[in-house]
Short mmCIF file of N, CA and C in Angstrom, two decimals:
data_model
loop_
_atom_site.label_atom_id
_atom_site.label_comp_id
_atom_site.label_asym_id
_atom_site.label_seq_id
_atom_site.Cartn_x
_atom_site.Cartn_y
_atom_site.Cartn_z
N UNK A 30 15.58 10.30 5.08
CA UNK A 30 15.78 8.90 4.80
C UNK A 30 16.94 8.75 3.83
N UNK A 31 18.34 8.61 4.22
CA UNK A 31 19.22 8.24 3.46
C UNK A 31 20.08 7.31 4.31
N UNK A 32 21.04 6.52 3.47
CA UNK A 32 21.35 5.53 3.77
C UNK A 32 23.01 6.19 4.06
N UNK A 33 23.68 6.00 5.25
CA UNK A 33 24.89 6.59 5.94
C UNK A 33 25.73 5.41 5.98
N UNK A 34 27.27 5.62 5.51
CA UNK A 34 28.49 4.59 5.73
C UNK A 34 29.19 5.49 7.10
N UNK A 35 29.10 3.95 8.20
CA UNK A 35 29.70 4.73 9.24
C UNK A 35 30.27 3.77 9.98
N UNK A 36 31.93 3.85 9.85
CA UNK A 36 32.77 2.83 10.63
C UNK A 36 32.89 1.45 9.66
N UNK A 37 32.65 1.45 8.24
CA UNK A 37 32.51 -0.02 7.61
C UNK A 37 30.95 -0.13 7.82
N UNK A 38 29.81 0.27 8.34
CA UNK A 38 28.66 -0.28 8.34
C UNK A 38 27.11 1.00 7.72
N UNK A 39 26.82 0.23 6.97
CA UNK A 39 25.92 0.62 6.07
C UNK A 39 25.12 1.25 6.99
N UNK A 40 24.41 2.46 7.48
CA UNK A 40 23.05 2.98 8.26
C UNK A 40 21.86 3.47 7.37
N UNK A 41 20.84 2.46 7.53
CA UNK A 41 19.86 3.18 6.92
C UNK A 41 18.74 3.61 7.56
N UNK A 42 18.68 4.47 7.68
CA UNK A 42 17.52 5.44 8.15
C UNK A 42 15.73 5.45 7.61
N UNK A 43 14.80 5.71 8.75
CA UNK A 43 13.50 5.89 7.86
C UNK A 43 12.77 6.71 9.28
N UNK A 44 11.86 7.66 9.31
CA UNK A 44 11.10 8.07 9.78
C UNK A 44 9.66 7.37 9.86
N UNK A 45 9.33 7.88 10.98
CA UNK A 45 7.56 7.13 10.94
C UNK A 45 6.94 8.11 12.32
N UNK A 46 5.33 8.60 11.72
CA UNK A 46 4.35 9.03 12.53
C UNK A 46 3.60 8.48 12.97
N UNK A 47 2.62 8.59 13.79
CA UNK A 47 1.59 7.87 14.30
C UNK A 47 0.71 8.72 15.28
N UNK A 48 -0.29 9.52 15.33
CA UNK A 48 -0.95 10.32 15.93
C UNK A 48 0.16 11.62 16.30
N UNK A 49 0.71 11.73 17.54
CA UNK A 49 1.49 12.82 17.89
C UNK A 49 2.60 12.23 18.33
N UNK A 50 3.13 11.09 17.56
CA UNK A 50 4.07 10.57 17.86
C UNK A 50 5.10 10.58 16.73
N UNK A 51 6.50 10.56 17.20
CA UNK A 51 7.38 10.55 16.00
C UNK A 51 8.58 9.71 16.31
N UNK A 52 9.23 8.76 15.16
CA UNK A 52 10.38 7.87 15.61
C UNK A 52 11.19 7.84 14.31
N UNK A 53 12.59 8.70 14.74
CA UNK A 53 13.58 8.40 13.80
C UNK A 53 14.67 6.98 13.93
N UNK A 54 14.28 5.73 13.12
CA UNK A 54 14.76 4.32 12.74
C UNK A 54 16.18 4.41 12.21
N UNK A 55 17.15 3.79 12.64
CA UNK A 55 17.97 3.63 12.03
C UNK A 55 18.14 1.59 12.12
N UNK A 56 18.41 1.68 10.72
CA UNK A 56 18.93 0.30 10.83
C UNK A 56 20.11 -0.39 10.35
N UNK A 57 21.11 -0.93 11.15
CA UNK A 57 21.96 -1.05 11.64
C UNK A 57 22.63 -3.00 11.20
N UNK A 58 23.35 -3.26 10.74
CA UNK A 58 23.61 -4.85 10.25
C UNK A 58 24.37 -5.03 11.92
N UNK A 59 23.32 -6.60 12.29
CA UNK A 59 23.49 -6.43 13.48
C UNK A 59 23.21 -8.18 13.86
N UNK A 60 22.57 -8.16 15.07
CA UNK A 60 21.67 -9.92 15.35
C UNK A 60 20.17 -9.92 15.64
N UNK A 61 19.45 -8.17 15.41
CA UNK A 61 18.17 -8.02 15.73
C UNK A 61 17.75 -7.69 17.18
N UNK A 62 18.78 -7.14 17.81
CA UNK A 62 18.20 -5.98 18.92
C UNK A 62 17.55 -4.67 18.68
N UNK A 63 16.35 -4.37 19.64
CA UNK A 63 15.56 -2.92 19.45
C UNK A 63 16.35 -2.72 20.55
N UNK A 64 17.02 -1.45 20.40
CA UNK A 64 17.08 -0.23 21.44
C UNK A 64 16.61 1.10 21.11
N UNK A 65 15.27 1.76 22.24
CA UNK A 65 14.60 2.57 21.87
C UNK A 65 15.31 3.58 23.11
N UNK A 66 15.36 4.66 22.81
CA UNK A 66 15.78 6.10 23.68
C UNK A 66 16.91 5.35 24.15
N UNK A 67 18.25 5.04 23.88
CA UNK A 67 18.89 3.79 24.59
C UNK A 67 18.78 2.88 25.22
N UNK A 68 17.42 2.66 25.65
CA UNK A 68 17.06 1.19 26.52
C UNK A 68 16.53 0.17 25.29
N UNK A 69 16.60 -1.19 26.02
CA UNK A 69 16.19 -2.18 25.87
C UNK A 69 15.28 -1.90 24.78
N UNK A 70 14.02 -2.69 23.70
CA UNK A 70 13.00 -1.88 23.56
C UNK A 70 12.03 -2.81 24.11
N UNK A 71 12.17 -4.04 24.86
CA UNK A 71 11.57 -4.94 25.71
C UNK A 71 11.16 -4.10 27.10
N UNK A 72 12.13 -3.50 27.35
CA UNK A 72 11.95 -2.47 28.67
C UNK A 72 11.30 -1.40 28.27
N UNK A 73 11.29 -0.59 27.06
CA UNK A 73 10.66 0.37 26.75
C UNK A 73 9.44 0.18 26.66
N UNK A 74 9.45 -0.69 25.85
CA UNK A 74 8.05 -0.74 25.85
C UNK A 74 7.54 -1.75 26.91
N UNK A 75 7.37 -2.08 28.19
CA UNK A 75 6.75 -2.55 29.00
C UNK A 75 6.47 -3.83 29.01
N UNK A 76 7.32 -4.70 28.07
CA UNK A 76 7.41 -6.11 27.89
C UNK A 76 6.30 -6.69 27.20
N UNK A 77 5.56 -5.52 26.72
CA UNK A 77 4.46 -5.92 26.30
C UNK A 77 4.85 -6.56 24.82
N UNK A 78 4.48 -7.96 24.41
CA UNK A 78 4.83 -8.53 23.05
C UNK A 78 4.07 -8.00 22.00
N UNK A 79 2.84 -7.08 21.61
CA UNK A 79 2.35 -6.72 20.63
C UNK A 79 3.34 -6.07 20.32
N UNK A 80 3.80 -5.08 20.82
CA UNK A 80 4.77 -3.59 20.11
C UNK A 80 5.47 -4.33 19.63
N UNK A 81 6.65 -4.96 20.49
CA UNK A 81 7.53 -5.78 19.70
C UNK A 81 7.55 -6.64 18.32
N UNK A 82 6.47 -7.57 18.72
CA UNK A 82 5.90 -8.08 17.54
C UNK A 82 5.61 -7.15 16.37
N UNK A 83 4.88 -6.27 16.42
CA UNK A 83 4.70 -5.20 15.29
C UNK A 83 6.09 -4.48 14.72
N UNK A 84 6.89 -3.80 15.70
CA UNK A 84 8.12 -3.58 15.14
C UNK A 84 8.76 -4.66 14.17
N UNK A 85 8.89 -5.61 14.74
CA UNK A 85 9.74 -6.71 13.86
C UNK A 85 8.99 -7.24 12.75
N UNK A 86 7.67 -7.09 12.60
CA UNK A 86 6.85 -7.44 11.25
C UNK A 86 7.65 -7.12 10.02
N UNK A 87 8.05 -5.93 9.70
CA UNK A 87 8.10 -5.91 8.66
C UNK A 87 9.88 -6.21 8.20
N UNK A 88 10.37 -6.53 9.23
CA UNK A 88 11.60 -7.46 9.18
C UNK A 88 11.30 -8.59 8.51
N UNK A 89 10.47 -9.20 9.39
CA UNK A 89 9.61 -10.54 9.20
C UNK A 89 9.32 -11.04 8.44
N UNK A 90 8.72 -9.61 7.56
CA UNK A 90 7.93 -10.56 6.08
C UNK A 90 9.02 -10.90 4.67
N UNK A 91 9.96 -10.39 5.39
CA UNK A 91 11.52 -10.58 4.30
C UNK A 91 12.05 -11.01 4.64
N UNK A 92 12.01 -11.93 5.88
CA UNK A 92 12.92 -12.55 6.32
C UNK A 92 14.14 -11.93 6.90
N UNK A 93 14.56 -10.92 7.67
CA UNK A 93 15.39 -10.36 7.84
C UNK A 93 15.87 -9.92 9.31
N UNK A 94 14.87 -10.79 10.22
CA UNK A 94 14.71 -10.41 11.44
C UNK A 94 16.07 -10.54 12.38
N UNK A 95 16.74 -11.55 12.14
CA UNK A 95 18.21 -11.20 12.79
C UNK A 95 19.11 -10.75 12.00
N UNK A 96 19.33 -9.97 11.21
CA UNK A 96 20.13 -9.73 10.27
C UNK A 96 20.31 -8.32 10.49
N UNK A 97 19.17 -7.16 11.09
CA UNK A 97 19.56 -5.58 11.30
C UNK A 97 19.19 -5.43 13.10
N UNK A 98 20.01 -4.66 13.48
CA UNK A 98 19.58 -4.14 14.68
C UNK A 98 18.93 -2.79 14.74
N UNK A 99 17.56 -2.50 15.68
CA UNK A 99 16.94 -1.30 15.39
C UNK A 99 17.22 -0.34 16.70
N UNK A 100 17.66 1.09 15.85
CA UNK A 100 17.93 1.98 17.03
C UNK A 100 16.79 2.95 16.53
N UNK A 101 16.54 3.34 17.88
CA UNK A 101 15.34 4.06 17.86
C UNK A 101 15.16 5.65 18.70
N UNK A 102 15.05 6.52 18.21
CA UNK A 102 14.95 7.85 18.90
C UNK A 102 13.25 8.35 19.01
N UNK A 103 12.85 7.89 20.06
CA UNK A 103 10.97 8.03 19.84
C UNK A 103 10.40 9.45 20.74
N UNK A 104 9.40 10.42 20.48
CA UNK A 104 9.06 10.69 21.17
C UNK A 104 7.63 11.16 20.88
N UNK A 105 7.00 12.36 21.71
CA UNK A 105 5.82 12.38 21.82
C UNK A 105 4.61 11.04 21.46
N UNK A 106 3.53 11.42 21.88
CA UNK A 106 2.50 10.38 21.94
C UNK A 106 2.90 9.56 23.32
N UNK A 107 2.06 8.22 23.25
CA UNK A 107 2.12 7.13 24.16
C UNK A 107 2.71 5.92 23.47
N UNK A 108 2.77 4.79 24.39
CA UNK A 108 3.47 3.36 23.60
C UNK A 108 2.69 3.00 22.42
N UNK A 109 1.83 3.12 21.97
CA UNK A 109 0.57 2.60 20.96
C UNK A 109 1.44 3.59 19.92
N UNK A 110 1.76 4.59 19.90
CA UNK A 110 1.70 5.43 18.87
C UNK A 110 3.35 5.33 18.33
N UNK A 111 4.19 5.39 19.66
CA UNK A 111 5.34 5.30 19.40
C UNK A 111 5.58 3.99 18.46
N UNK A 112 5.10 3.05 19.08
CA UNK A 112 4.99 1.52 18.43
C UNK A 112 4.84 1.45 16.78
N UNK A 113 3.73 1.79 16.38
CA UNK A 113 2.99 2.01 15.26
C UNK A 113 4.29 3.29 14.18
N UNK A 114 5.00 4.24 15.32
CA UNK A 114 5.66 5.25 14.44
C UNK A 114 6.99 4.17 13.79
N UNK A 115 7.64 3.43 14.54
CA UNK A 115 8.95 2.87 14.52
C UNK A 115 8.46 1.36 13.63
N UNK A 116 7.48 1.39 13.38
CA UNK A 116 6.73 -0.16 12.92
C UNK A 116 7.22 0.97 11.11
N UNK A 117 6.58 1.98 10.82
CA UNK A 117 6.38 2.88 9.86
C UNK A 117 8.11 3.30 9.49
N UNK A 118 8.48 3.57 10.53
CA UNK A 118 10.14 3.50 10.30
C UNK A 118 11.20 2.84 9.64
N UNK A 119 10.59 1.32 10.29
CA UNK A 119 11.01 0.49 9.56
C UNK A 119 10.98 -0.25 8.43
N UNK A 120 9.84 -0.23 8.47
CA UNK A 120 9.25 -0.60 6.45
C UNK A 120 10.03 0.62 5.74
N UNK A 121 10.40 1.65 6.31
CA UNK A 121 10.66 3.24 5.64
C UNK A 121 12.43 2.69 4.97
N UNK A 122 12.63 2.19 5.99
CA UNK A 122 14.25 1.94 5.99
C UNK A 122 14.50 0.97 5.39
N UNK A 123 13.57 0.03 5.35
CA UNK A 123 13.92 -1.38 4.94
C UNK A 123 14.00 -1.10 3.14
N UNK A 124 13.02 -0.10 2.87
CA UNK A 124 12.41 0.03 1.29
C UNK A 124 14.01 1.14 0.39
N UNK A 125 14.47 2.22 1.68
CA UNK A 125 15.81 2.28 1.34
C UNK A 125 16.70 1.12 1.66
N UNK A 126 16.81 0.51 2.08
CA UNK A 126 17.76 -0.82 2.02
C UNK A 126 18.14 -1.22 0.79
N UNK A 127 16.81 -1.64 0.03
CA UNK A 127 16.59 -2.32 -1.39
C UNK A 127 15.69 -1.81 -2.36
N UNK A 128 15.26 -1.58 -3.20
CA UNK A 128 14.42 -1.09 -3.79
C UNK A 128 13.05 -2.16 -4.59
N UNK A 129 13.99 -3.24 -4.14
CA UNK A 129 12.73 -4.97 -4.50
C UNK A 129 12.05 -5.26 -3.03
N UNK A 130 12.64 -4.03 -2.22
CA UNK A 130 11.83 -4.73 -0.26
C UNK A 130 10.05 -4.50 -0.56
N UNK A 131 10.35 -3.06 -1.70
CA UNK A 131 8.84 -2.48 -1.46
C UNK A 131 7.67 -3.26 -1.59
N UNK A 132 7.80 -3.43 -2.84
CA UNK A 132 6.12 -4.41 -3.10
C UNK A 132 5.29 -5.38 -2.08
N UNK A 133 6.59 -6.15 -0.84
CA UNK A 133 5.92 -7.08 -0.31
C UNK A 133 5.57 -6.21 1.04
N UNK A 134 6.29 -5.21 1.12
CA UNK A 134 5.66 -4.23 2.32
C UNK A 134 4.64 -3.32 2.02
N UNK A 135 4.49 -3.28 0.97
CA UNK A 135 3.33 -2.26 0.91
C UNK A 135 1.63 -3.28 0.77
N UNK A 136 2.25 -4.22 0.23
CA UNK A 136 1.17 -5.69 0.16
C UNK A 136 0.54 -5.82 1.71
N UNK A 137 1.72 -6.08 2.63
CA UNK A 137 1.18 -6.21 3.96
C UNK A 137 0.55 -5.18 4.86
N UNK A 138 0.82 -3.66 4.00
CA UNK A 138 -0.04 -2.53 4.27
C UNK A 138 1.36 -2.10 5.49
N UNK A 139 2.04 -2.03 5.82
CA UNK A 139 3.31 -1.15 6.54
C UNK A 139 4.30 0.14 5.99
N UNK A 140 3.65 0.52 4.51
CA UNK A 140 4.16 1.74 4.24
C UNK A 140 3.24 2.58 4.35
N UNK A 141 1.87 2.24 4.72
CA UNK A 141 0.77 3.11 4.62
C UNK A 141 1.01 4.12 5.98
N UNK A 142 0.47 5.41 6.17
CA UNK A 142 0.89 5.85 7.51
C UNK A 142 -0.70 5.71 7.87
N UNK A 143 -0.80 5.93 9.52
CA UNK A 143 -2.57 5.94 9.47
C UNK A 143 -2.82 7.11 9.93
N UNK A 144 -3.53 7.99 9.41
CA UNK A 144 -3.94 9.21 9.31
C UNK A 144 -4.33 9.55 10.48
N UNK A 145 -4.76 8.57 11.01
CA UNK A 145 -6.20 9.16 12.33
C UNK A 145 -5.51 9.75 13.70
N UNK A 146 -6.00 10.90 13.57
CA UNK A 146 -5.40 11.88 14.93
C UNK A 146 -6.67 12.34 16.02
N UNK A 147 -6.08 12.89 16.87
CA UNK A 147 -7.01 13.54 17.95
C UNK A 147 -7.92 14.42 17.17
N UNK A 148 -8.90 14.89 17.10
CA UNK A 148 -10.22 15.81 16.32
C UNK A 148 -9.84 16.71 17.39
N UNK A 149 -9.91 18.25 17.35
CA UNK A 149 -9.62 19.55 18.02
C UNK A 149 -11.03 19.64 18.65
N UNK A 150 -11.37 20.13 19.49
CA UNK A 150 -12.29 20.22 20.94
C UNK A 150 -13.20 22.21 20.39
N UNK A 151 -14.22 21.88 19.93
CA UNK A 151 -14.73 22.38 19.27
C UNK A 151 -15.84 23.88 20.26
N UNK A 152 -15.55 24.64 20.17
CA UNK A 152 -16.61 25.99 21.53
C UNK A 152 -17.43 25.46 21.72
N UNK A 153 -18.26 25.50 22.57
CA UNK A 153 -19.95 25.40 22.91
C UNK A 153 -19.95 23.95 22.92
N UNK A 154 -19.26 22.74 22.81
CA UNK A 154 -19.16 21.41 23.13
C UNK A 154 -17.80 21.02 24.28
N UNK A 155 -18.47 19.99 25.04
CA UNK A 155 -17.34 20.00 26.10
C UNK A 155 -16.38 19.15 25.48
N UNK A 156 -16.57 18.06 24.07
CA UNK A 156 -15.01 17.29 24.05
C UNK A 156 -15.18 17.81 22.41
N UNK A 157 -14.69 17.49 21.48
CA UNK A 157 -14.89 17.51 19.92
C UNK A 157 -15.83 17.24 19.62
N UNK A 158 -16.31 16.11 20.35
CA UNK A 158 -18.46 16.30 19.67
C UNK A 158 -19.28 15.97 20.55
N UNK A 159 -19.05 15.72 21.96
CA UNK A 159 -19.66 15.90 23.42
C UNK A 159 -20.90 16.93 23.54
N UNK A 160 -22.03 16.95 23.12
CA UNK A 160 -22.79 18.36 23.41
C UNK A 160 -23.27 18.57 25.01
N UNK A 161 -23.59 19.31 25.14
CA UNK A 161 -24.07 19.68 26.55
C UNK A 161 -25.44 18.79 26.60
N UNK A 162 -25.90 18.13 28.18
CA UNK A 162 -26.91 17.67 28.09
C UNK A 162 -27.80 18.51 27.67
N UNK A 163 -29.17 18.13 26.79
CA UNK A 163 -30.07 18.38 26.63
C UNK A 163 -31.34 18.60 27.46
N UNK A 164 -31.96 19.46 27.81
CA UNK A 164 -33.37 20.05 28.81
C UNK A 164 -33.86 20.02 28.02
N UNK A 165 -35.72 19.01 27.75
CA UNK A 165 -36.42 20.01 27.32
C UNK A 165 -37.21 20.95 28.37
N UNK A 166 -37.59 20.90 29.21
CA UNK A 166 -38.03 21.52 30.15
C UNK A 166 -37.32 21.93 32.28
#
């Protein structure tokens, strides 16, 4: 997470996880386009408006939503996770931006990462805590 001068324009960078997912954010002084893996991030993500919506939250709560454009390098996991990593990205980047961004992002809970991963699939049970049916007779 450092902040890059490139061409006249400020890049600031932030990482974000989310289960087995990972998205390196760059943010970019722009009019507020997502492009994720170089596409669209309307197309990436399946037009679905939650992701989107969540990405741009924490633009949002500073008011800043047309003002950076977000480039996005995402991978592993699914859309839920990717979503949630680049949501984490961006509060990441925004907090290098300024150092007064933090308080109202961490208020809205977007610097927090969320811990919760897949549980490992345990011998003698068929999923992580699946037991075999029970016989008594």
């Amino acid at each position: 997470m450092q902040a890059t001068e490139n061409k006249d324009k400020v890049v600031y960078w932030g990482t974000g996880r989310r289960k087995s997912a990972t998205a390196r954010v760059r943010l970019v002084p722009g009019s507020g386009e997502i492009v994720v893996n170089k596409k669209p991030g309307h197309i990436y993500f399946n037009r679905l408006p939650n992701y989107i919506q969540g990405i741009k939250a924490p633009l949002e709560t500073l008011g800043l939503e047309n003002d950076y454009d977000i480039l996005v390098n995402a991978h592993g996991g699914g859309l839920t996770g990717q979503a949630d990593a680049v949501k984490l990205g961006v509060a990441r980047a925004l907090c290098e931006l300024a150092p007064e961004n933090r308080p109202p992002l961490k208020a809205e809970g977007y610097l927090t990462r969320d811990p919760r991963a897949k549980e490992r699939k345990k011998y003698g049970l068929h999923k992580a805590r699946k037991a075999p049916q029970y016989s008594k007779r």
